[in-house]
């Protein structure tokens, strides 16, 4: 690349730009609602503008913005009619929100193992299905698109709903369909670390079912009959009491929506293309490299969006595990991270059945009477457990340049050279 990547001590001379970085227009644009006072979803125009922009981009029938990705999951799961007495199959290897949203809906998460692609293992799903099972949460972890064909076949066979957790997979596609539209409902996150952020937190729910979309909008907004409310606003009629169901207030603010609009404007021509280019550089550098066992799965059907770049090392070739590999890379000033949340059933909330109120709802409540499904202390996902010791991740932020990716590549190769048996 024409400049020195590693110094004599093996430390990179390059700095790594931070992520997130914001569209330069945002600092100016967010002043408008601050000046005019229209900072709420219902008083300003930007909330609906952001939703329409995201809806049109994905091809969804409806997009519903919300406060964060966890709220998006809660909205999506609950609006599908999943609740007390029900079970939902969730991968063990995912952030806690993927399963907590099931509990927040009043249902029971049942943990499934994953493949070496870091996504739910379709071959392990059917064995977990009971008469109480109502849905499957599919997490496209790290921006790696899950194998949706067998999952959708299982869901159709057993009449199950499919909730796609796309928090780390903005821009990912399955058979040229954006993730979130393959299943019944898709849930996105715009938290600080994600592909882009709406100011630290934010989320979006998408669906190809318009009626479900209106249900999501109602759940998101105090249980309003939002379709009626919007028609009444258009007619400038007085708003009566039209809370048709119990709901929550998960509305996004105008300032957050402005930030989201500006990030969407540069997503397809700057953010995502750079991630894919940097992933291709990693692919070319690491494919077939002794010491690396598996790179992120990606093909024309499962088109990744690369939030991170997870790598499985070959512990039969190297004399260190993934945790030590990360420390060795960090010693060379290479940003990296280990595995994220492989075994959710180890959390105290699950092992000790700490739910809501004195009933520890839903674990010990009268609505749920199947103790076998909540024996989390006996749960074990062997592949997720194994991946803990052999997985680390590199970053590929769009704020970086090719020289930063090349520095990461050089760092990985140096650690492998130093630790090959």
Coordinates of C-alpha atoms in Angstrom, one line a residue:
X1 CA 0.0 0.0 0.0
X2 CA 3.0 2.2 -0.2
X3 CA 3.6 2.9 3.5
X4 CA 4.9 0.9 6.4
X5 CA 2.2 -1.1 8.2
X6 CA 4.1 -2.6 11.1
X7 CA 7.1 -1.2 12.9
X8 CA 10.0 -3.1 14.2
X9 CA 8.2 -4.0 17.4
X10 CA 5.2 -5.3 15.5
X11 CA 3.0 -2.3 16.4
X12 CA 1.0 -0.6 13.7
X13 CA 1.9 3.0 13.0
X14 CA -1.7 3.7 11.8
X15 CA -4.5 5.1 13.7
X16 CA -8.0 3.7 13.3
X17 CA -10.9 6.2 12.8
X18 CA -13.8 5.9 15.2
X19 CA -17.2 4.6 14.4
X20 CA -19.9 5.9 14.2
X21 CA -19.3 9.0 12.2
X22 CA -22.2 11.1 11.0
X23 CA -23.3 12.6 7.7
X24 CA -21.9 16.1 7.7
X25 CA -25.4 17.5 7.0
X26 CA -26.7 16.2 10.3
X27 CA -25.3 18.8 12.6
X28 CA -27.2 21.5 10.6
X29 CA -30.4 19.6 10.0
X30 CA -31.1 18.6 13.6
X31 CA -31.3 22.3 14.5
X32 CA -34.6 22.7 12.7
X33 CA -36.8 20.8 15.3
X34 CA -34.8 22.3 18.1
X35 CA -35.7 25.8 16.7
X36 CA -39.3 25.2 15.8
X37 CA -40.1 22.9 18.8
X38 CA -41.5 20.1 16.8
X39 CA -39.4 17.4 18.3
X40 CA -42.0 14.7 18.8
X41 CA -43.1 12.0 16.3
X42 CA -46.6 13.4 16.1
X43 CA -45.7 17.1 15.8
X44 CA -42.9 17.0 13.2
X45 CA -42.8 15.4 9.7
X46 CA -39.4 13.6 9.9
X47 CA -40.6 10.5 11.8
X48 CA -42.9 9.4 9.1
X49 CA -40.5 10.5 6.4
X50 CA -37.8 8.2 7.8
X51 CA -40.3 5.3 8.0
X52 CA -41.3 5.8 4.4
X53 CA -37.7 6.0 3.3
X54 CA -36.9 2.8 5.0
X55 CA -40.1 1.1 3.8
X56 CA -39.4 2.1 0.2
X57 CA -35.7 1.0 0.4
X58 CA -36.5 -2.5 1.7
X59 CA -39.7 -3.0 -0.3
X60 CA -41.8 -3.6 2.8
X61 CA -45.5 -2.9 3.0
X62 CA -44.9 -0.9 6.2
X63 CA -42.0 0.3 8.4
X64 CA -42.5 1.4 12.0
X65 CA -39.7 3.3 13.7
X66 CA -39.1 2.9 17.4
X67 CA -36.8 3.7 20.3
X68 CA -34.3 0.8 19.9
X69 CA -33.8 -2.7 18.5
X70 CA -35.1 -4.4 21.7
X71 CA -38.3 -2.4 21.4
X72 CA -38.5 -3.5 17.7
X73 CA -38.3 -7.2 18.8
X74 CA -40.9 -6.6 21.5
X75 CA -43.2 -4.9 19.0
X76 CA -42.8 -7.6 16.4
X77 CA -43.2 -10.6 18.7
X78 CA -46.2 -9.2 20.6
X79 CA -48.0 -8.0 17.5
X80 CA -47.9 -11.6 16.1
X81 CA -50.1 -12.7 19.0
X82 CA -47.3 -14.4 20.9
X83 CA -47.7 -14.2 24.6
X84 CA -48.3 -16.0 28.0
X85 CA -48.3 -19.8 27.7
X86 CA -46.3 -19.7 24.4
X87 CA -42.8 -20.8 23.5
X88 CA -40.5 -19.2 21.0
X89 CA -37.3 -20.9 19.7
X90 CA -34.3 -18.6 19.9
X91 CA -30.6 -19.2 19.1
X92 CA -28.5 -19.4 22.3
X93 CA -25.7 -17.4 20.5
X94 CA -27.0 -13.9 20.3
X95 CA -27.4 -10.7 22.4
X96 CA -29.7 -11.1 25.3
X97 CA -32.4 -8.8 23.7
X98 CA -33.3 -11.5 21.2
X99 CA -34.6 -13.8 24.0
X100 CA -35.5 -11.1 26.5
X101 CA -38.0 -9.7 24.0
X102 CA -39.8 -13.1 24.1
X103 CA -40.0 -12.8 27.9
X104 CA -41.2 -9.2 27.6
X105 CA -44.0 -10.6 25.5
X106 CA -44.9 -13.0 28.3
X107 CA -43.6 -16.1 26.4
X108 CA -40.8 -18.6 27.1
X109 CA -37.6 -18.7 25.1
X110 CA -36.3 -22.1 24.2
X111 CA -32.6 -22.0 23.2
X112 CA -31.3 -23.6 20.0
X113 CA -27.7 -24.3 19.0
X114 CA -26.0 -22.7 16.0
X115 CA -23.8 -23.7 13.0
X116 CA -20.3 -22.5 12.3
X117 CA -22.0 -19.7 10.4
X118 CA -22.9 -18.2 13.8
X119 CA -26.6 -18.4 13.0
X120 CA -29.4 -20.8 14.2
X121 CA -29.0 -24.4 13.1
X122 CA -32.0 -25.4 11.1
X123 CA -31.3 -29.1 11.8
X124 CA -31.7 -28.5 15.6
X125 CA -35.0 -26.6 15.5
X126 CA -37.7 -29.3 15.0
X127 CA -36.5 -31.3 18.1
X128 CA -37.4 -28.2 20.2
X129 CA -40.9 -27.8 18.9
X130 CA -43.7 -28.5 21.4
X131 CA -47.5 -27.9 21.2
X132 CA -46.7 -24.5 22.9
X133 CA -44.3 -23.3 20.2
X134 CA -45.5 -20.3 18.3
X135 CA -42.5 -18.8 16.7
X136 CA -38.8 -18.9 15.8
X137 CA -36.4 -15.9 16.2
X138 CA -33.7 -15.9 13.5
X139 CA -30.7 -13.7 14.3
X140 CA -28.5 -12.6 11.4
X141 CA -25.6 -12.3 13.7
X142 CA -22.5 -10.2 12.7
X143 CA -24.3 -9.3 9.5
X144 CA -24.1 -13.0 8.4
X145 CA -27.4 -14.0 6.7
X146 CA -29.0 -17.1 8.1
X147 CA -30.0 -20.1 5.9
X148 CA -33.6 -19.2 5.6
X149 CA -35.0 -21.9 3.2
X150 CA -35.0 -24.8 5.7
X151 CA -36.2 -22.4 8.5
X152 CA -39.1 -21.2 6.5
X153 CA -40.0 -24.8 5.5
X154 CA -40.1 -25.8 9.2
X155 CA -42.2 -22.8 10.1
X156 CA -44.7 -23.6 7.3
X157 CA -44.9 -27.3 8.3
X158 CA -45.6 -26.4 12.0
X159 CA -47.5 -23.1 11.4
X160 CA -45.0 -21.0 13.2
X161 CA -44.2 -17.3 13.0
X162 CA -40.7 -16.2 12.0
X163 CA -39.2 -13.1 13.6
X164 CA -36.0 -11.9 12.0
X165 CA -33.6 -10.1 14.2
X166 CA -31.7 -7.9 11.7
X167 CA -30.0 -5.7 14.3
X168 CA -26.6 -6.5 12.9
X169 CA -27.6 -7.0 9.3
X170 CA -28.9 -3.8 7.7
X171 CA -28.5 -4.3 4.0
X172 CA -28.3 -8.1 4.1
X173 CA -30.3 -10.1 1.5
X174 CA -31.6 -13.6 1.1
X175 CA -32.4 -14.4 -2.6
X176 CA -32.4 -10.7 -3.3
X177 CA -35.0 -10.0 -0.6
X178 CA -33.8 -7.8 2.3
X179 CA -33.6 -9.7 5.5
X180 CA -36.7 -8.9 7.6
X181 CA -39.0 -9.6 4.7
X182 CA -38.3 -13.3 4.4
X183 CA -40.1 -14.1 7.6
X184 CA -43.2 -12.5 9.1
X185 CA -41.6 -9.5 10.7
X186 CA -38.1 -8.0 10.7
X187 CA -36.5 -6.0 13.5
X188 CA -33.6 -3.6 13.1
X189 CA -31.4 -1.7 15.5
X190 CA -29.8 1.7 15.1
X191 CA -27.7 1.5 18.3
X192 CA -24.4 3.3 18.4
X193 CA -22.3 0.3 17.3
X194 CA -24.5 -0.7 14.3
X195 CA -24.2 -0.2 10.6
X196 CA -25.4 3.3 11.3
X197 CA -27.0 4.9 14.3
X198 CA -29.9 7.3 14.9
X199 CA -28.0 9.2 17.6
X200 CA -27.1 6.3 20.0
X201 CA -30.4 4.3 20.0
X202 CA -33.2 3.6 17.5
X203 CA -35.0 0.8 15.8
X204 CA -37.3 -0.2 13.0
X205 CA -39.9 -2.9 12.4
X206 CA -40.7 -4.0 8.8
X207 CA -43.3 -6.4 7.4
X208 CA -44.8 -7.4 4.1
X209 CA -48.2 -7.7 5.8
X210 CA -50.0 -4.4 6.0
X211 CA -52.5 -5.5 8.7
X212 CA -49.6 -6.7 10.8
X213 CA -47.9 -3.4 10.2
X214 CA -50.9 -1.5 11.6
X215 CA -50.9 -3.8 14.6
X216 CA -47.2 -3.0 15.2
X217 CA -47.9 0.7 14.9
X218 CA -50.6 0.4 17.5
X219 CA -48.5 -1.6 19.9
X220 CA -45.6 1.0 19.4
X221 CA -47.9 3.9 20.3
X222 CA -50.0 3.3 23.5
X223 CA -52.3 0.8 21.7
X224 CA -53.9 3.6 19.6
X225 CA -56.0 2.5 16.6
X226 CA -53.4 4.4 14.6
X227 CA -55.1 3.9 11.3
X228 CA -58.2 5.7 12.6
X229 CA -56.1 8.3 14.3
X230 CA -54.2 9.2 11.2
X231 CA -57.4 9.5 9.2
X232 CA -58.8 11.8 11.8
X233 CA -55.7 14.0 11.7
X234 CA -56.1 14.3 8.0
X235 CA -59.7 15.4 8.6
X236 CA -58.7 17.7 11.4
X237 CA -61.2 16.1 13.7
X238 CA -61.0 16.0 17.4
X239 CA -59.2 12.9 18.7
X240 CA -61.4 10.7 20.9
X241 CA -60.4 7.7 23.1
X242 CA -59.3 5.0 20.6
X243 CA -56.9 2.8 22.6
X244 CA -58.0 -0.5 21.1
X245 CA -55.3 -2.6 22.8
X246 CA -52.7 -2.4 25.6
X247 CA -49.6 -0.9 24.1
X248 CA -46.3 0.9 24.8
X249 CA -44.7 4.2 24.0
X250 CA -41.8 3.2 21.8
X251 CA -41.8 6.3 19.4
X252 CA -38.7 7.7 17.9
X253 CA -37.9 11.4 18.1
X254 CA -37.7 13.8 15.2
X255 CA -33.9 14.4 15.9
X256 CA -33.3 10.6 15.7
X257 CA -35.3 10.4 12.5
X258 CA -33.3 13.2 10.9
X259 CA -30.1 11.4 11.7
X260 CA -31.5 8.2 10.2
X261 CA -32.6 9.9 7.0
X262 CA -29.2 11.4 6.5
X263 CA -27.5 8.0 7.1
X264 CA -29.8 6.3 4.7
X265 CA -28.9 8.8 2.0
X266 CA -25.3 7.5 2.0
X267 CA -25.9 3.9 3.0
X268 CA -26.0 2.3 -0.5
X269 CA -23.3 4.5 -2.1
X270 CA -20.8 4.7 0.8
X271 CA -21.5 2.7 3.9
X272 CA -22.5 -0.8 2.7
X273 CA -20.2 -0.8 -0.4
X274 CA -17.1 -0.1 1.8
X275 CA -18.1 -2.9 4.2
X276 CA -18.4 -5.3 1.3
X277 CA -15.2 -4.2 -0.3
X278 CA -13.3 -4.6 3.0
X279 CA -14.8 -8.0 3.6
X280 CA -13.6 -9.1 0.1
X281 CA -10.1 -7.9 1.1
X282 CA -10.3 -10.1 4.2
X283 CA -11.6 -13.0 2.1
X284 CA -8.8 -12.8 -0.4
X285 CA -6.1 -12.5 2.4
X286 CA -7.4 -15.3 4.6
X287 CA -8.9 -17.9 2.3
X288 CA -6.9 -21.1 2.7
X289 CA -4.6 -19.6 5.2
X290 CA -3.2 -22.2 7.6
X291 CA -4.4 -21.4 11.1
X292 CA -7.8 -20.1 10.0
X293 CA -10.6 -22.7 9.8
X294 CA -13.6 -20.7 8.7
X295 CA -14.5 -17.3 7.3
X296 CA -18.0 -15.7 7.2
X297 CA -20.3 -17.7 4.8
X298 CA -21.5 -15.5 1.9
X299 CA -22.8 -16.3 -1.5
X300 CA -25.4 -15.1 -4.1
X301 CA -28.3 -16.4 -2.0
X302 CA -27.1 -15.3 1.4
X303 CA -25.7 -11.8 0.8
X304 CA -24.0 -10.5 4.0
X305 CA -23.9 -6.9 5.1
X306 CA -20.9 -7.4 7.4
X307 CA -21.4 -5.7 10.7
X308 CA -18.3 -7.4 11.9
X309 CA -16.1 -10.1 10.3
X310 CA -16.1 -13.2 12.5
X311 CA -13.2 -15.7 12.0
X312 CA -12.9 -19.2 13.4
X313 CA -9.3 -20.2 14.1
X314 CA -7.9 -23.7 13.8
X315 CA -6.9 -24.7 17.3
X316 CA -5.2 -27.8 16.0
X317 CA -2.7 -25.6 14.1
X318 CA -2.3 -22.8 16.6
X319 CA -1.0 -22.9 20.1
X320 CA -3.4 -20.3 21.4
X321 CA -7.2 -19.9 21.7
X322 CA -9.3 -17.1 20.4
X323 CA -9.1 -15.0 23.6
X324 CA -5.3 -15.2 23.5
X325 CA -5.4 -14.4 19.8
X326 CA -7.4 -11.2 20.5
X327 CA -4.8 -10.2 23.2
X328 CA -2.0 -10.7 20.7
X329 CA -3.7 -8.6 18.1
X330 CA -4.5 -5.9 20.6
X331 CA -0.8 -5.8 21.6
X332 CA -0.1 -4.9 18.0
X333 CA -2.7 -2.1 18.2
X334 CA -5.1 -3.9 16.0
X335 CA -8.8 -3.4 16.9
X336 CA -10.6 -6.7 17.3
X337 CA -13.1 -8.5 19.6
X338 CA -13.8 -12.0 20.8
X339 CA -17.1 -13.9 20.5
X340 CA -20.3 -12.2 21.5
X341 CA -22.9 -13.9 23.8
X342 CA -22.7 -17.6 22.8
X343 CA -24.7 -19.1 25.6
X344 CA -27.6 -16.9 26.7
X345 CA -29.0 -19.7 29.0
X346 CA -26.1 -19.1 31.3
X347 CA -27.6 -15.7 32.3
X348 CA -28.9 -15.6 35.9
X349 CA -32.2 -14.3 34.7
X350 CA -32.8 -17.7 33.1
X351 CA -30.9 -20.1 35.4
X352 CA -32.6 -18.6 38.5
X353 CA -36.0 -17.8 36.8
X354 CA -36.0 -14.1 37.7
X355 CA -38.9 -12.7 35.8
X356 CA -41.5 -10.1 36.6
X357 CA -43.1 -9.6 40.0
X358 CA -43.6 -12.2 42.8
X359 CA -44.8 -14.7 40.2
X360 CA -41.5 -14.5 38.4
X361 CA -43.6 -14.1 35.3
X362 CA -43.5 -15.9 32.9
X363 CA -41.3 -18.6 34.3
X364 CA -43.3 -19.6 37.5
X365 CA -46.8 -18.2 36.6
X366 CA -50.0 -20.2 36.2
X367 CA -50.1 -19.4 32.5
X368 CA -47.0 -21.6 32.0
X369 CA -47.0 -25.2 33.3
X370 CA -44.2 -27.0 31.4
X371 CA -41.2 -27.0 33.7
X372 CA -39.0 -29.0 31.2
X373 CA -38.8 -26.1 28.8
X374 CA -37.4 -23.8 31.5
X375 CA -34.7 -26.1 32.9
X376 CA -32.1 -23.6 31.7
X377 CA -29.6 -25.0 34.2
X378 CA -29.6 -28.2 32.1
X379 CA -29.5 -26.4 28.7
X380 CA -26.4 -26.8 26.6
X381 CA -25.6 -25.8 23.0
X382 CA -22.4 -27.7 22.2
X383 CA -21.4 -25.9 19.1
X384 CA -22.1 -22.4 20.5
X385 CA -20.0 -23.5 23.5
X386 CA -17.2 -24.7 21.2
X387 CA -17.2 -21.5 19.2
X388 CA -16.5 -19.5 22.3
X389 CA -12.8 -20.6 22.3
X390 CA -12.1 -20.4 18.6
X391 CA -13.9 -17.3 17.3
X392 CA -12.7 -13.7 17.1
X393 CA -13.9 -10.8 15.0
X394 CA -12.3 -8.0 12.9
X395 CA -13.9 -4.7 12.2
X396 CA -14.6 -3.1 8.8
X397 CA -16.1 0.3 9.5
X398 CA -16.8 2.5 6.5
X399 CA -14.9 5.3 8.2
X400 CA -11.8 3.2 7.7
X401 CA -9.6 3.2 4.5
X402 CA -7.9 0.3 2.8
X403 CA -4.7 0.9 4.7
X404 CA -6.5 0.1 8.0
X405 CA -7.9 -3.2 6.6
X406 CA -4.4 -4.0 5.3
X407 CA -3.0 -3.3 8.8
X408 CA -5.5 -5.8 10.3
X409 CA -4.6 -8.4 7.7
X410 CA -0.9 -8.0 8.5
X411 CA -1.6 -8.2 12.2
X412 CA -3.6 -11.5 11.9
X413 CA -0.9 -13.0 9.7
X414 CA 1.8 -12.0 12.2
X415 CA 0.0 -13.6 15.1
X416 CA -0.6 -16.8 13.1
X417 CA 3.1 -16.9 12.2
X418 CA 4.1 -16.4 15.9
X419 CA 1.7 -19.1 17.2
X420 CA 1.7 -21.9 14.7
X421 CA 2.6 -25.2 16.4

